[in-house]
Amino acid sequence: MKNNRKVVSMKLEHINITVPDAKAHAAVLVTLFDWHVRWQGMALDDGFTVHVGTDDGYLALYSPPWELTGIERRYHQRAGMNHIGVVVDDIEATEARVKAAGFTTHSHADYEPGRRFYFDGPDDVEYEVVSYA
């Protein structure tokens, strides 16, 4: 059976996650990935949001005015966020910056179509770093 659906171009613009301190989390990502703060300001329920990333896509980091509860086990809750994947040109240089910032890298893999590693970043958010270069 042939699929006659029209192919639509799509790109992910942003992901919005809740963190205890959006400014501090964003500062780490700026250092690790050479990103920039696109916007920051007051947000929902008197919280604060920082949009950090590139001109093409970003993470919206939201901090509410109340204390946050603990993180659930990844891959074990419905609609839970497991990790955020970031594509880089130079995986070795990025891994060096990640380690210099005090994070431990793990789960290295080298398979088609790219090389990758993971690390638990600020606020226990797991990042997958991949290079297709």
PDB file of N, CA and C in Angstrom, residues 26-132:
ATOM      1  N   ALA A  26      20.204  28.103  32.801  1.00  0.00           N
ATOM      2  CA  ALA A  26      20.540  28.695  31.499  1.00  0.00           C
ATOM      3  C   ALA A  26      22.020  29.052  31.417  1.00  0.00           C
ATOM      4  N   ALA A  27      22.570  29.583  32.497  1.00  0.00           N
ATOM      5  CA  ALA A  27      23.991  29.973  32.496  1.00  0.00           C
ATOM      6  C   ALA A  27      24.886  28.771  32.216  1.00  0.00           C
ATOM      7  N   VAL A  28      24.551  27.615  32.760  1.00  0.00           N
ATOM      8  CA  VAL A  28      25.333  26.409  32.497  1.00  0.00           C
ATOM      9  C   VAL A  28      25.232  26.027  31.022  1.00  0.00           C
ATOM     10  N   LEU A  29      24.040  26.064  30.459  1.00  0.00           N
ATOM     11  CA  LEU A  29      23.861  25.683  29.056  1.00  0.00           C
ATOM     12  C   LEU A  29      24.574  26.640  28.109  1.00  0.00           C
ATOM     13  N   VAL A  30      24.616  27.917  28.446  1.00  0.00           N
ATOM     14  CA  VAL A  30      25.361  28.899  27.647  1.00  0.00           C
ATOM     15  C   VAL A  30      26.833  28.496  27.600  1.00  0.00           C
ATOM     16  N   THR A  31      27.379  28.113  28.742  1.00  0.00           N
ATOM     17  CA  THR A  31      28.784  27.714  28.816  1.00  0.00           C
ATOM     18  C   THR A  31      29.057  26.411  28.075  1.00  0.00           C
ATOM     19  N   LEU A  32      28.199  25.426  28.257  1.00  0.00           N
ATOM     20  CA  LEU A  32      28.448  24.110  27.674  1.00  0.00           C
ATOM     21  C   LEU A  32      28.245  24.060  26.169  1.00  0.00           C
ATOM     22  N   PHE A  33      27.209  24.742  25.679  1.00  0.00           N
ATOM     23  CA  PHE A  33      26.822  24.590  24.276  1.00  0.00           C
ATOM     24  C   PHE A  33      26.991  25.851  23.430  1.00  0.00           C
ATOM     25  N   ASP A  34      27.586  26.896  23.996  1.00  0.00           N
ATOM     26  CA  ASP A  34      27.740  28.171  23.270  1.00  0.00           C
ATOM     27  C   ASP A  34      26.392  28.735  22.834  1.00  0.00           C
ATOM     28  N   TRP A  35      25.375  28.527  23.647  1.00  0.00           N
ATOM     29  CA  TRP A  35      24.047  29.074  23.379  1.00  0.00           C
ATOM     30  C   TRP A  35      23.967  30.506  23.894  1.00  0.00           C
ATOM     31  N   HIS A  36      22.844  31.153  23.652  1.00  0.00           N
ATOM     32  CA  HIS A  36      22.625  32.491  24.189  1.00  0.00           C
ATOM     33  C   HIS A  36      21.194  32.593  24.728  1.00  0.00           C
ATOM     34  N   VAL A  37      21.007  33.554  25.619  1.00  0.00           N
ATOM     35  CA  VAL A  37      19.674  33.807  26.158  1.00  0.00           C
ATOM     36  C   VAL A  37      18.917  34.621  25.127  1.00  0.00           C
ATOM     37  N   ARG A  38      17.823  34.080  24.646  1.00  0.00           N
ATOM     38  CA  ARG A  38      17.004  34.742  23.634  1.00  0.00           C
ATOM     39  C   ARG A  38      15.991  35.698  24.254  1.00  0.00           C
ATOM     40  N   TRP A  39      15.508  35.338  25.446  1.00  0.00           N
ATOM     41  CA  TRP A  39      14.510  36.153  26.139  1.00  0.00           C
ATOM     42  C   TRP A  39      14.442  35.659  27.578  1.00  0.00           C
ATOM     43  N   GLN A  40      14.100  36.562  28.489  1.00  0.00           N
ATOM     44  CA  GLN A  40      13.812  36.164  29.856  1.00  0.00           C
ATOM     45  C   GLN A  40      12.843  37.154  30.464  1.00  0.00           C
ATOM     46  N   GLY A  41      12.021  36.667  31.387  1.00  0.00           N
ATOM     47  CA  GLY A  41      11.075  37.557  32.022  1.00  0.00           C
ATOM     48  C   GLY A  41      10.037  36.826  32.843  1.00  0.00           C
ATOM     49  N   MET A  42       9.124  37.599  33.380  1.00  0.00           N
ATOM     50  CA  MET A  42       8.053  37.052  34.215  1.00  0.00           C
ATOM     51  C   MET A  42       7.165  36.129  33.374  1.00  0.00           C
ATOM     52  N   ALA A  43       6.626  35.107  34.050  1.00  0.00           N
ATOM     53  CA  ALA A  43       5.851  34.093  33.357  1.00  0.00           C
ATOM     54  C   ALA A  43       4.655  33.655  34.208  1.00  0.00           C
ATOM     55  N   LEU A  44       4.026  32.608  33.785  1.00  0.00           N
ATOM     56  CA  LEU A  44       2.835  32.045  34.396  1.00  0.00           C
ATOM     57  C   LEU A  44       2.934  31.968  35.918  1.00  0.00           C
ATOM     58  N   ASP A  45       1.871  32.357  36.615  1.00  0.00           N
ATOM     59  CA  ASP A  45       1.765  32.235  38.078  1.00  0.00           C
ATOM     60  C   ASP A  45       2.892  32.946  38.822  1.00  0.00           C
ATOM     61  N   ASP A  46       3.313  34.100  38.319  1.00  0.00           N
ATOM     62  CA  ASP A  46       4.403  34.874  38.928  1.00  0.00           C
ATOM     63  C   ASP A  46       5.734  34.130  38.926  1.00  0.00           C
ATOM     64  N   GLY A  47       5.894  33.213  37.981  1.00  0.00           N
ATOM     65  CA  GLY A  47       7.162  32.513  37.816  1.00  0.00           C
ATOM     66  C   GLY A  47       8.091  33.312  36.926  1.00  0.00           C
ATOM     67  N   PHE A  48       9.213  32.711  36.574  1.00  0.00           N
ATOM     68  CA  PHE A  48      10.219  33.363  35.736  1.00  0.00           C
ATOM     69  C   PHE A  48      10.668  32.368  34.682  1.00  0.00           C
ATOM     70  N   THR A  49      10.828  32.828  33.451  1.00  0.00           N
ATOM     71  CA  THR A  49      11.246  31.967  32.349  1.00  0.00           C
ATOM     72  C   THR A  49      12.464  32.543  31.646  1.00  0.00           C
ATOM     73  N   VAL A  50      13.364  31.651  31.242  1.00  0.00           N
ATOM     74  CA  VAL A  50      14.514  32.009  30.409  1.00  0.00           C
ATOM     75  C   VAL A  50      14.458  31.140  29.162  1.00  0.00           C
ATOM     76  N   HIS A  51      14.509  31.758  27.990  1.00  0.00           N
ATOM     77  CA  HIS A  51      14.611  31.042  26.721  1.00  0.00           C
ATOM     78  C   HIS A  51      16.094  31.035  26.350  1.00  0.00           C
ATOM     79  N   VAL A  52      16.699  29.859  26.299  1.00  0.00           N
ATOM     80  CA  VAL A  52      18.124  29.725  26.019  1.00  0.00           C
ATOM     81  C   VAL A  52      18.314  28.717  24.893  1.00  0.00           C
ATOM     82  N   GLY A  53      19.156  29.077  23.922  1.00  0.00           N
ATOM     83  CA  GLY A  53      19.406  28.175  22.805  1.00  0.00           C
ATOM     84  C   GLY A  53      20.090  28.882  21.668  1.00  0.00           C
ATOM     85  N   THR A  54      19.626  28.576  20.462  1.00  0.00           N
ATOM     86  CA  THR A  54      20.178  29.178  19.247  1.00  0.00           C
ATOM     87  C   THR A  54      19.083  30.010  18.589  1.00  0.00           C
ATOM     88  N   ASP A  55      19.405  30.582  17.441  1.00  0.00           N
ATOM     89  CA  ASP A  55      18.389  31.347  16.717  1.00  0.00           C
ATOM     90  C   ASP A  55      17.298  30.440  16.156  1.00  0.00           C
ATOM     91  N   ASP A  56      17.576  29.144  16.028  1.00  0.00           N
ATOM     92  CA  ASP A  56      16.628  28.209  15.424  1.00  0.00           C
ATOM     93  C   ASP A  56      15.772  27.430  16.413  1.00  0.00           C
ATOM     94  N   GLY A  57      16.212  27.290  17.651  1.00  0.00           N
ATOM     95  CA  GLY A  57      15.473  26.518  18.633  1.00  0.00           C
ATOM     96  C   GLY A  57      16.003  26.787  20.022  1.00  0.00           C
ATOM     97  N   TYR A  58      15.202  26.467  21.029  1.00  0.00           N
ATOM     98  CA  TYR A  58      15.616  26.805  22.386  1.00  0.00           C
ATOM     99  C   TYR A  58      14.900  25.952  23.427  1.00  0.00           C
ATOM    100  N   LEU A  59      15.415  26.015  24.635  1.00  0.00           N
ATOM    101  CA  LEU A  59      14.741  25.478  25.800  1.00  0.00           C
ATOM    102  C   LEU A  59      14.114  26.642  26.540  1.00  0.00           C
ATOM    103  N   ALA A  60      12.869  26.491  26.904  1.00  0.00           N
ATOM    104  CA  ALA A  60      12.206  27.460  27.770  1.00  0.00           C
ATOM    105  C   ALA A  60      12.305  26.892  29.182  1.00  0.00           C
ATOM    106  N   LEU A  61      13.092  27.530  30.017  1.00  0.00           N
ATOM    107  CA  LEU A  61      13.299  27.075  31.388  1.00  0.00           C
ATOM    108  C   LEU A  61      12.404  27.896  32.299  1.00  0.00           C
ATOM    109  N   TYR A  62      11.441  27.247  32.938  1.00  0.00           N
ATOM    110  CA  TYR A  62      10.448  27.922  33.764  1.00  0.00           C
ATOM    111  C   TYR A  62      10.699  27.619  35.238  1.00  0.00           C
ATOM    112  N   SER A  63      10.724  28.657  36.062  1.00  0.00           N
ATOM    113  CA  SER A  63      10.839  28.504  37.515  1.00  0.00           C
ATOM    114  C   SER A  63       9.613  29.116  38.174  1.00  0.00           C
ATOM    115  N   PRO A  64       8.816  28.294  38.854  1.00  0.00           N
ATOM    116  CA  PRO A  64       7.650  28.829  39.566  1.00  0.00           C
ATOM    117  C   PRO A  64       8.100  29.473  40.882  1.00  0.00           C
ATOM    118  N   PRO A  65       7.216  30.227  41.512  1.00  0.00           N
ATOM    119  CA  PRO A  65       7.599  30.879  42.765  1.00  0.00           C
ATOM    120  C   PRO A  65       7.537  29.946  43.981  1.00  0.00           C
ATOM    121  N   TRP A  66       7.124  28.702  43.797  1.00  0.00           N
ATOM    122  CA  TRP A  66       7.044  27.764  44.908  1.00  0.00           C
ATOM    123  C   TRP A  66       8.149  26.725  44.805  1.00  0.00           C
ATOM    124  N   GLU A  67       8.401  26.033  45.905  1.00  0.00           N
ATOM    125  CA  GLU A  67       9.419  24.985  45.926  1.00  0.00           C
ATOM    126  C   GLU A  67       8.941  23.783  45.120  1.00  0.00           C
ATOM    127  N   LEU A  68       9.850  23.213  44.359  1.00  0.00           N
ATOM    128  CA  LEU A  68       9.500  22.067  43.518  1.00  0.00           C
ATOM    129  C   LEU A  68       9.694  20.759  44.267  1.00  0.00           C
ATOM    130  N   THR A  69       8.907  19.758  43.897  1.00  0.00           N
ATOM    131  CA  THR A  69       9.052  18.425  44.472  1.00  0.00           C
ATOM    132  C   THR A  69      10.158  17.678  43.738  1.00  0.00           C
ATOM    133  N   GLY A  70      10.520  16.513  44.233  1.00  0.00           N
ATOM    134  CA  GLY A  70      11.604  15.729  43.660  1.00  0.00           C
ATOM    135  C   GLY A  70      11.299  15.208  42.273  1.00  0.00           C
ATOM    136  N   ILE A  71      12.335  14.728  41.629  1.00  0.00           N
ATOM    137  CA  ILE A  71      12.208  14.190  40.277  1.00  0.00           C
ATOM    138  C   ILE A  71      11.841  12.705  40.357  1.00  0.00           C
ATOM    139  N   GLU A  72      10.956  12.276  39.495  1.00  0.00           N
ATOM    140  CA  GLU A  72      10.582  10.863  39.425  1.00  0.00           C
ATOM    141  C   GLU A  72      11.643  10.116  38.620  1.00  0.00           C
ATOM    142  N   ARG A  73      11.626   8.798  38.712  1.00  0.00           N
ATOM    143  CA  ARG A  73      12.556   7.990  37.926  1.00  0.00           C
ATOM    144  C   ARG A  73      12.295   8.176  36.438  1.00  0.00           C
ATOM    145  N   ARG A  74      13.336   8.469  35.687  1.00  0.00           N
ATOM    146  CA  ARG A  74      13.185   8.606  34.241  1.00  0.00           C
ATOM    147  C   ARG A  74      12.662   7.303  33.644  1.00  0.00           C
ATOM    148  N   TYR A  75      11.938   7.420  32.587  1.00  0.00           N
ATOM    149  CA  TYR A  75      11.400   6.286  31.823  1.00  0.00           C
ATOM    150  C   TYR A  75      10.344   5.489  32.601  1.00  0.00           C
ATOM    151  N   HIS A  76       9.848   6.022  33.739  1.00  0.00           N
ATOM    152  CA  HIS A  76       8.886   5.280  34.534  1.00  0.00           C
ATOM    153  C   HIS A  76       7.599   6.050  34.805  1.00  0.00           C
ATOM    154  N   GLN A  77       7.452   7.226  34.233  1.00  0.00           N
ATOM    155  CA  GLN A  77       6.213   7.967  34.466  1.00  0.00           C
ATOM    156  C   GLN A  77       5.631   8.431  33.146  1.00  0.00           C
ATOM    157  N   ARG A  78       4.341   8.444  33.077  1.00  0.00           N
ATOM    158  CA  ARG A  78       3.649   8.868  31.875  1.00  0.00           C
ATOM    159  C   ARG A  78       3.996  10.316  31.560  1.00  0.00           C
ATOM    160  N   ALA A  79       4.320  10.582  30.312  1.00  0.00           N
ATOM    161  CA  ALA A  79       4.662  11.914  29.808  1.00  0.00           C
ATOM    162  C   ALA A  79       5.871  12.504  30.513  1.00  0.00           C
ATOM    163  N   GLY A  80       6.681  11.660  31.119  1.00  0.00           N
ATOM    164  CA  GLY A  80       7.902  12.146  31.765  1.00  0.00           C
ATOM    165  C   GLY A  80       8.946  12.523  30.731  1.00  0.00           C
ATOM    166  N   MET A  81       9.779  13.466  31.076  1.00  0.00           N
ATOM    167  CA  MET A  81      10.869  13.846  30.184  1.00  0.00           C
ATOM    168  C   MET A  81      12.078  12.983  30.532  1.00  0.00           C
ATOM    169  N   ASN A  82      12.580  12.246  29.565  1.00  0.00           N
ATOM    170  CA  ASN A  82      13.688  11.333  29.814  1.00  0.00           C
ATOM    171  C   ASN A  82      15.041  11.997  29.618  1.00  0.00           C
ATOM    172  N   HIS A  83      15.237  12.673  28.514  1.00  0.00           N
ATOM    173  CA  HIS A  83      16.457  13.444  28.300  1.00  0.00           C
ATOM    174  C   HIS A  83      16.230  14.428  27.156  1.00  0.00           C
ATOM    175  N   ILE A  84      17.171  15.360  27.026  1.00  0.00           N
ATOM    176  CA  ILE A  84      17.141  16.346  25.947  1.00  0.00           C
ATOM    177  C   ILE A  84      18.363  16.088  25.079  1.00  0.00           C
ATOM    178  N   GLY A  85      18.150  15.904  23.784  1.00  0.00           N
ATOM    179  CA  GLY A  85      19.240  15.655  22.845  1.00  0.00           C
ATOM    180  C   GLY A  85      19.729  16.945  22.215  1.00  0.00           C
ATOM    181  N   VAL A  86      21.039  17.116  22.200  1.00  0.00           N
ATOM    182  CA  VAL A  86      21.664  18.308  21.644  1.00  0.00           C
ATOM    183  C   VAL A  86      22.699  17.865  20.615  1.00  0.00           C
ATOM    184  N   VAL A  87      22.611  18.390  19.396  1.00  0.00           N
ATOM    185  CA  VAL A  87      23.579  18.077  18.341  1.00  0.00           C
ATOM    186  C   VAL A  87      24.697  19.101  18.392  1.00  0.00           C
ATOM    187  N   VAL A  88      25.945  18.613  18.358  1.00  0.00           N
ATOM    188  CA  VAL A  88      27.124  19.486  18.365  1.00  0.00           C
ATOM    189  C   VAL A  88      28.038  19.106  17.208  1.00  0.00           C
ATOM    190  N   ASP A  89      28.865  20.063  16.789  1.00  0.00           N
ATOM    191  CA  ASP A  89      29.840  19.799  15.734  1.00  0.00           C
ATOM    192  C   ASP A  89      31.075  19.069  16.267  1.00  0.00           C
ATOM    193  N   ASP A  90      31.517  19.431  17.465  1.00  0.00           N
ATOM    194  CA  ASP A  90      32.753  18.889  18.028  1.00  0.00           C
ATOM    195  C   ASP A  90      32.429  18.213  19.363  1.00  0.00           C
ATOM    196  N   ILE A  91      32.237  16.900  19.307  1.00  0.00           N
ATOM    197  CA  ILE A  91      31.815  16.177  20.507  1.00  0.00           C
ATOM    198  C   ILE A  91      32.922  16.117  21.556  1.00  0.00           C
ATOM    199  N   GLU A  92      34.177  16.038  21.133  1.00  0.00           N
ATOM    200  CA  GLU A  92      35.273  15.988  22.098  1.00  0.00           C
ATOM    201  C   GLU A  92      35.387  17.298  22.878  1.00  0.00           C
ATOM    202  N   ALA A  93      35.312  18.422  22.183  1.00  0.00           N
ATOM    203  CA  ALA A  93      35.398  19.719  22.861  1.00  0.00           C
ATOM    204  C   ALA A  93      34.206  19.928  23.794  1.00  0.00           C
ATOM    205  N   THR A  94      33.039  19.493  23.353  1.00  0.00           N
ATOM    206  CA  THR A  94      31.854  19.633  24.205  1.00  0.00           C
ATOM    207  C   THR A  94      31.986  18.760  25.438  1.00  0.00           C
ATOM    208  N   GLU A  95      32.456  17.544  25.280  1.00  0.00           N
ATOM    209  CA  GLU A  95      32.624  16.664  26.444  1.00  0.00           C
ATOM    210  C   GLU A  95      33.656  17.247  27.413  1.00  0.00           C
ATOM    211  N   ALA A  96      34.697  17.846  26.889  1.00  0.00           N
ATOM    212  CA  ALA A  96      35.686  18.482  27.765  1.00  0.00           C
ATOM    213  C   ALA A  96      35.048  19.617  28.572  1.00  0.00           C
ATOM    214  N   ARG A  97      34.188  20.423  27.935  1.00  0.00           N
ATOM    215  CA  ARG A  97      33.501  21.507  28.665  1.00  0.00           C
ATOM    216  C   ARG A  97      32.550  20.942  29.716  1.00  0.00           C
ATOM    217  N   VAL A  98      31.845  19.861  29.372  1.00  0.00           N
ATOM    218  CA  VAL A  98      30.924  19.226  30.318  1.00  0.00           C
ATOM    219  C   VAL A  98      31.686  18.736  31.549  1.00  0.00           C
ATOM    220  N   LYS A  99      32.805  18.068  31.333  1.00  0.00           N
ATOM    221  CA  LYS A  99      33.618  17.564  32.449  1.00  0.00           C
ATOM    222  C   LYS A  99      34.219  18.715  33.250  1.00  0.00           C
ATOM    223  N   ALA A 100      34.692  19.753  32.563  1.00  0.00           N
ATOM    224  CA  ALA A 100      35.273  20.907  33.261  1.00  0.00           C
ATOM    225  C   ALA A 100      34.245  21.613  34.137  1.00  0.00           C
ATOM    226  N   ALA A 101      32.970  21.512  33.765  1.00  0.00           N
ATOM    227  CA  ALA A 101      31.901  22.116  34.560  1.00  0.00           C
ATOM    228  C   ALA A 101      31.505  21.233  35.745  1.00  0.00           C
ATOM    229  N   GLY A 102      32.135  20.057  35.862  1.00  0.00           N
ATOM    230  CA  GLY A 102      31.890  19.194  37.012  1.00  0.00           C
ATOM    231  C   GLY A 102      30.874  18.090  36.802  1.00  0.00           C
ATOM    232  N   PHE A 103      30.441  17.875  35.578  1.00  0.00           N
ATOM    233  CA  PHE A 103      29.467  16.823  35.297  1.00  0.00           C
ATOM    234  C   PHE A 103      30.189  15.563  34.837  1.00  0.00           C
ATOM    235  N   THR A 104      29.612  14.409  35.147  1.00  0.00           N
ATOM    236  CA  THR A 104      30.169  13.116  34.763  1.00  0.00           C
ATOM    237  C   THR A 104      29.449  12.617  33.518  1.00  0.00           C
ATOM    238  N   THR A 105      30.218  12.255  32.502  1.00  0.00           N
ATOM    239  CA  THR A 105      29.630  11.736  31.269  1.00  0.00           C
ATOM    240  C   THR A 105      29.495  10.215  31.374  1.00  0.00           C
ATOM    241  N   HIS A 106      28.525   9.670  30.639  1.00  0.00           N
ATOM    242  CA  HIS A 106      28.295   8.229  30.677  1.00  0.00           C
ATOM    243  C   HIS A 106      27.603   7.785  29.392  1.00  0.00           C
ATOM    244  N   SER A 107      27.446   6.490  29.252  1.00  0.00           N
ATOM    245  CA  SER A 107      26.713   5.864  28.140  1.00  0.00           C
ATOM    246  C   SER A 107      27.219   6.325  26.775  1.00  0.00           C
ATOM    247  N   HIS A 108      28.534   6.323  26.625  1.00  0.00           N
ATOM    248  CA  HIS A 108      29.129   6.679  25.344  1.00  0.00           C
ATOM    249  C   HIS A 108      28.768   5.622  24.304  1.00  0.00           C
ATOM    250  N   ALA A 109      28.498   6.068  23.085  1.00  0.00           N
ATOM    251  CA  ALA A 109      28.179   5.137  22.008  1.00  0.00           C
ATOM    252  C   ALA A 109      28.657   5.728  20.688  1.00  0.00           C
ATOM    253  N   ASP A 110      29.128   4.867  19.837  1.00  0.00           N
ATOM    254  CA  ASP A 110      29.597   5.257  18.513  1.00  0.00           C
ATOM    255  C   ASP A 110      28.944   4.305  17.517  1.00  0.00           C
ATOM    256  N   TYR A 111      27.830   4.749  16.950  1.00  0.00           N
ATOM    257  CA  TYR A 111      27.115   3.924  15.992  1.00  0.00           C
ATOM    258  C   TYR A 111      26.411   4.819  14.992  1.00  0.00           C
ATOM    259  N   GLU A 112      26.042   4.239  13.867  1.00  0.00           N
ATOM    260  CA  GLU A 112      25.355   5.019  12.845  1.00  0.00           C
ATOM    261  C   GLU A 112      24.057   5.559  13.401  1.00  0.00           C
ATOM    262  N   PRO A 113      23.762   6.805  13.206  1.00  0.00           N
ATOM    263  CA  PRO A 113      24.476   7.720  12.333  1.00  0.00           C
ATOM    264  C   PRO A 113      25.435   8.661  13.053  1.00  0.00           C
ATOM    265  N   GLY A 114      25.723   8.465  14.340  1.00  0.00           N
ATOM    266  CA  GLY A 114      26.605   9.418  15.020  1.00  0.00           C
ATOM    267  C   GLY A 114      27.177   8.888  16.314  1.00  0.00           C
ATOM    268  N   ARG A 115      28.019   9.726  16.917  1.00  0.00           N
ATOM    269  CA  ARG A 115      28.616   9.425  18.213  1.00  0.00           C
ATOM    270  C   ARG A 115      27.854  10.198  19.274  1.00  0.00           C
ATOM    271  N   ARG A 116      27.818   9.663  20.512  1.00  0.00           N
ATOM    272  CA  ARG A 116      27.032  10.317  21.552  1.00  0.00           C
ATOM    273  C   ARG A 116      27.553   9.991  22.936  1.00  0.00           C
ATOM    274  N   PHE A 117      27.176  10.832  23.880  1.00  0.00           N
ATOM    275  CA  PHE A 117      27.346  10.559  25.303  1.00  0.00           C
ATOM    276  C   PHE A 117      26.221  11.270  26.039  1.00  0.00           C
ATOM    277  N   TYR A 118      26.054  10.910  27.293  1.00  0.00           N
ATOM    278  CA  TYR A 118      25.008  11.491  28.131  1.00  0.00           C
ATOM    279  C   TYR A 118      25.652  12.079  29.376  1.00  0.00           C
ATOM    280  N   PHE A 119      24.955  13.011  30.010  1.00  0.00           N
ATOM    281  CA  PHE A 119      25.346  13.486  31.331  1.00  0.00           C
ATOM    282  C   PHE A 119      24.122  14.030  32.046  1.00  0.00           C
ATOM    283  N   ASP A 120      24.140  13.889  33.363  1.00  0.00           N
ATOM    284  CA  ASP A 120      23.087  14.464  34.190  1.00  0.00           C
ATOM    285  C   ASP A 120      23.513  15.883  34.513  1.00  0.00           C
ATOM    286  N   GLY A 121      22.822  16.840  33.903  1.00  0.00           N
ATOM    287  CA  GLY A 121      23.185  18.243  34.011  1.00  0.00           C
ATOM    288  C   GLY A 121      22.548  18.929  35.198  1.00  0.00           C
ATOM    289  N   PRO A 122      22.439  20.243  35.116  1.00  0.00           N
ATOM    290  CA  PRO A 122      21.844  20.985  36.219  1.00  0.00           C
ATOM    291  C   PRO A 122      20.420  20.495  36.496  1.00  0.00           C
ATOM    292  N   ASP A 123      20.060  20.483  37.765  1.00  0.00           N
ATOM    293  CA  ASP A 123      18.711  20.097  38.202  1.00  0.00           C
ATOM    294  C   ASP A 123      18.350  18.675  37.816  1.00  0.00           C
ATOM    295  N   ASP A 124      19.362  17.816  37.651  1.00  0.00           N
ATOM    296  CA  ASP A 124      19.169  16.406  37.300  1.00  0.00           C
ATOM    297  C   ASP A 124      18.485  16.196  35.957  1.00  0.00           C
ATOM    298  N   VAL A 125      18.571  17.171  35.072  1.00  0.00           N
ATOM    299  CA  VAL A 125      18.070  16.995  33.712  1.00  0.00           C
ATOM    300  C   VAL A 125      19.154  16.256  32.929  1.00  0.00           C
ATOM    301  N   GLU A 126      18.778  15.138  32.314  1.00  0.00           N
ATOM    302  CA  GLU A 126      19.737  14.379  31.540  1.00  0.00           C
ATOM    303  C   GLU A 126      19.810  14.946  30.121  1.00  0.00           C
ATOM    304  N   TYR A 127      21.043  15.124  29.633  1.00  0.00           N
ATOM    305  CA  TYR A 127      21.296  15.598  28.277  1.00  0.00           C
ATOM    306  C   TYR A 127      22.024  14.513  27.503  1.00  0.00           C
ATOM    307  N   GLU A 128      21.584  14.305  26.260  1.00  0.00           N
ATOM    308  CA  GLU A 128      22.300  13.447  25.317  1.00  0.00           C
ATOM    309  C   GLU A 128      22.988  14.390  24.342  1.00  0.00           C
ATOM    310  N   VAL A 129      24.291  14.221  24.193  1.00  0.00           N
ATOM    311  CA  VAL A 129      25.069  15.042  23.266  1.00  0.00           C
ATOM    312  C   VAL A 129      25.476  14.144  22.113  1.00  0.00           C
ATOM    313  N   VAL A 130      25.138  14.548  20.890  1.00  0.00           N
ATOM    314  CA  VAL A 130      25.392  13.728  19.712  1.00  0.00           C
ATOM    315  C   VAL A 130      26.079  14.562  18.638  1.00  0.00           C
ATOM    316  N   SER A 131      26.954  13.908  17.892  1.00  0.00           N
ATOM    317  CA  SER A 131      27.604  14.552  16.760  1.00  0.00           C
ATOM    318  C   SER A 131      27.462  13.662  15.546  1.00  0.00           C
ATOM    319  N   TYR A 132      27.059  14.280  14.426  1.00  0.00           N
ATOM    320  CA  TYR A 132      26.950  13.562  13.166  1.00  0.00           C
ATOM    321  C   TYR A 132      28.109  13.929  12.238  1.00  0.00           C
TER     322      TYR A 132
END
